Amino acid sequence: QVQLVESGGGFVQPGGSLRLSCTASGPANAIGWFRQAPGKERDFVAAIRLMDRNTFYTSAVKGRFTISGDRAKNTVYLSLNNLKPEDTAAYYCAGISRSRPIMSTLTSPQGYEYWGQGTQVTVSS
């Protein structure tokens, strides 16, 4: 089983930036980022299919967040720009090792095979 470790969370003022990292212990074919605020469900943020670098974002973060991958390092990054208080949440990365994952399935938590432990992002003035 591949293990994932997230890092890069922290406290930032509105309009600020952070870069989250998700490092896998082995190769993955797709990585997704989700976030969960207290008392709310875990929501999809962004995903990348590493074989073709195809990406997908939820509308709330499109244009502000960027997902990218470095296969040589088994690491996926999520750059968070122009952060808003409503972006405050625990951010989790999740991975898929099965071949040719379908992009449309990457928005659902049920589509993933393994998860990281999460990293907290807090946006506040």
mmCIF file of C-alpha atoms in Angstrom:
data_model
loop_
_atom_site.group_PDB
_atom_site.id
_atom_site.type_symbol
_atom_site.label_atom_id
_atom_site.label_comp_id
_atom_site.label_asym_id
_atom_site.label_seq_id
_atom_site.Cartn_x
_atom_site.Cartn_y
_atom_site.Cartn_z
ATOM 1 C CA GLN A 1 0.000 0.000 0.000
ATOM 2 C CA VAL A 2 1.346 3.404 -0.993
ATOM 3 C CA GLN A 3 1.580 5.899 1.853
ATOM 4 C CA LEU A 4 1.047 9.639 1.426
ATOM 5 C CA VAL A 5 2.484 12.457 3.512
ATOM 6 C CA GLU A 6 1.208 16.035 3.221
ATOM 7 C CA SER A 7 3.081 19.137 4.277
ATOM 8 C CA GLY A 8 3.014 22.885 3.766
ATOM 9 C CA GLY A 9 -0.085 23.927 5.653
ATOM 10 C CA GLY A 10 -0.132 26.911 7.959
ATOM 11 C CA PHE A 11 -1.673 30.200 8.952
ATOM 12 C CA VAL A 12 -1.951 32.958 6.360
ATOM 13 C CA GLN A 13 -3.780 36.246 5.951
ATOM 14 C CA PRO A 14 -6.447 36.727 3.271
ATOM 15 C CA GLY A 15 -4.829 37.215 -0.106
ATOM 16 C CA GLY A 16 -1.795 35.207 0.905
ATOM 17 C CA SER A 17 -0.322 32.046 -0.592
ATOM 18 C CA LEU A 18 0.771 28.582 0.482
ATOM 19 C CA ARG A 19 2.113 25.521 -1.316
ATOM 20 C CA LEU A 20 1.050 22.117 -0.128
ATOM 21 C CA SER A 21 3.056 18.988 -0.940
ATOM 22 C CA CYS A 22 1.910 15.386 -1.117
ATOM 23 C CA THR A 23 4.733 12.860 -1.272
ATOM 24 C CA ALA A 24 4.018 9.209 -2.031
ATOM 25 C CA SER A 25 6.097 6.235 -0.886
ATOM 26 C CA GLY A 26 5.672 4.714 -4.351
ATOM 27 C CA PRO A 27 4.368 5.610 -7.810
ATOM 28 C CA ALA A 28 0.757 6.733 -8.160
ATOM 29 C CA ASN A 29 -1.253 7.294 -11.337
ATOM 30 C CA ALA A 30 -3.481 10.034 -9.961
ATOM 31 C CA ILE A 31 -3.500 12.300 -6.938
ATOM 32 C CA GLY A 32 -6.391 14.350 -5.676
ATOM 33 C CA TRP A 33 -6.702 17.028 -3.041
ATOM 34 C CA PHE A 34 -9.741 17.335 -0.806
ATOM 35 C CA ARG A 35 -10.551 19.632 2.080
ATOM 36 C CA GLN A 36 -12.746 19.376 5.123
ATOM 37 C CA ALA A 37 -13.857 22.204 7.376
ATOM 38 C CA PRO A 38 -15.169 21.473 10.888
ATOM 39 C CA GLY A 39 -18.687 20.070 10.771
ATOM 40 C CA LYS A 40 -18.684 19.784 6.981
ATOM 41 C CA GLU A 41 -18.175 17.029 4.459
ATOM 42 C CA ARG A 42 -14.885 16.350 2.722
ATOM 43 C CA ASP A 43 -14.984 18.267 -0.573
ATOM 44 C CA PHE A 44 -13.030 17.825 -3.772
ATOM 45 C CA VAL A 45 -10.504 20.560 -4.583
ATOM 46 C CA ALA A 46 -8.285 19.430 -7.469
ATOM 47 C CA ALA A 47 -6.832 16.329 -9.107
ATOM 48 C CA ILE A 48 -4.072 15.415 -11.508
ATOM 49 C CA ARG A 49 -3.677 12.308 -13.635
ATOM 50 C CA LEU A 50 0.064 11.887 -13.754
ATOM 51 C CA MET A 51 0.370 9.907 -16.987
ATOM 52 C CA ASP A 52 -0.793 12.883 -19.064
ATOM 53 C CA ARG A 53 -0.831 15.686 -16.459
ATOM 54 C CA ASN A 54 -4.537 16.171 -17.053
ATOM 55 C CA THR A 55 -5.969 18.321 -14.248
ATOM 56 C CA PHE A 56 -9.377 19.212 -12.892
ATOM 57 C CA TYR A 57 -10.503 21.790 -10.311
ATOM 58 C CA THR A 58 -13.612 22.571 -8.393
ATOM 59 C CA SER A 59 -15.056 25.917 -9.512
ATOM 60 C CA ALA A 60 -14.450 27.560 -6.124
ATOM 61 C CA VAL A 61 -10.669 27.380 -6.559
ATOM 62 C CA LYS A 62 -10.235 27.593 -10.331
ATOM 63 C CA GLY A 63 -7.842 30.401 -11.193
ATOM 64 C CA ARG A 64 -6.487 30.569 -7.636
ATOM 65 C CA PHE A 65 -5.135 27.067 -7.000
ATOM 66 C CA THR A 66 -2.753 25.094 -9.224
ATOM 67 C CA ILE A 67 -2.019 21.382 -9.009
ATOM 68 C CA SER A 68 1.195 19.995 -10.453
ATOM 69 C CA GLY A 69 3.221 16.814 -10.212
ATOM 70 C CA ASP A 70 6.842 15.665 -10.200
ATOM 71 C CA ARG A 71 6.834 11.938 -11.003
ATOM 72 C CA ALA A 72 10.564 11.620 -10.361
ATOM 73 C CA LYS A 73 9.974 12.720 -6.773
ATOM 74 C CA ASN A 74 6.575 10.988 -6.417
ATOM 75 C CA THR A 75 5.308 14.377 -5.266
ATOM 76 C CA VAL A 76 2.256 16.447 -6.159
ATOM 77 C CA TYR A 77 1.963 20.098 -5.257
ATOM 78 C CA LEU A 78 -1.061 22.279 -4.680
ATOM 79 C CA SER A 79 -0.290 25.994 -4.923
ATOM 80 C CA LEU A 80 -2.881 28.087 -3.112
ATOM 81 C CA ASN A 81 -3.016 31.755 -4.123
ATOM 82 C CA ASN A 82 -5.307 34.636 -3.207
ATOM 83 C CA LEU A 83 -6.505 32.673 -0.208
ATOM 84 C CA LYS A 84 -9.851 33.485 1.367
ATOM 85 C CA PRO A 85 -11.187 32.749 4.867
ATOM 86 C CA GLU A 86 -13.557 30.198 3.342
ATOM 87 C CA ASP A 87 -10.508 28.190 2.200
ATOM 88 C CA THR A 88 -9.800 27.369 5.848
ATOM 89 C CA ALA A 89 -9.891 23.587 6.252
ATOM 90 C CA ALA A 90 -7.850 20.457 6.727
ATOM 91 C CA TYR A 91 -6.442 19.523 3.330
ATOM 92 C CA TYR A 92 -5.967 15.868 2.423
ATOM 93 C CA CYS A 93 -4.313 14.258 -0.553
ATOM 94 C CA ALA A 94 -5.442 10.909 -1.872
ATOM 95 C CA GLY A 95 -3.995 8.551 -4.437
ATOM 96 C CA ILE A 96 -4.788 5.951 -7.041
ATOM 97 C CA SER A 97 -2.433 3.265 -8.325
ATOM 98 C CA ARG A 98 -4.759 1.462 -10.747
ATOM 99 C CA SER A 99 -3.913 2.093 -14.363
ATOM 100 C CA ARG A 100 -5.712 4.675 -16.516
ATOM 101 C CA PRO A 101 -7.921 6.306 -13.863
ATOM 102 C CA ILE A 102 -10.886 8.083 -15.411
ATOM 103 C CA MET A 103 -10.889 11.822 -14.780
ATOM 104 C CA SER A 104 -14.588 11.981 -13.975
ATOM 105 C CA THR A 105 -14.082 9.575 -11.072
ATOM 106 C CA LEU A 106 -11.388 11.686 -9.445
ATOM 107 C CA THR A 107 -13.844 14.149 -7.873
ATOM 108 C CA SER A 108 -15.286 11.552 -5.515
ATOM 109 C CA PRO A 109 -13.503 10.412 -2.331
ATOM 110 C CA GLN A 110 -14.723 6.881 -3.031
ATOM 111 C CA GLY A 111 -12.558 6.717 -6.129
ATOM 112 C CA TYR A 112 -9.297 6.800 -4.195
ATOM 113 C CA GLU A 113 -7.280 3.913 -2.789
ATOM 114 C CA TYR A 114 -5.243 5.582 -0.042
ATOM 115 C CA TRP A 115 -5.112 8.845 1.890
ATOM 116 C CA GLY A 116 -2.678 11.080 3.710
ATOM 117 C CA GLN A 117 -3.095 12.329 7.249
ATOM 118 C CA GLY A 118 -3.987 15.911 6.305
ATOM 119 C CA THR A 119 -2.485 19.352 6.787
ATOM 120 C CA GLN A 120 -4.299 22.367 8.225
ATOM 121 C CA VAL A 121 -4.737 25.614 6.290
ATOM 122 C CA THR A 122 -6.079 28.595 8.217
ATOM 123 C CA VAL A 123 -6.853 31.888 6.491
ATOM 124 C CA SER A 124 -7.620 34.756 8.824
ATOM 125 C CA SER A 125 -6.816 38.396 9.456
#
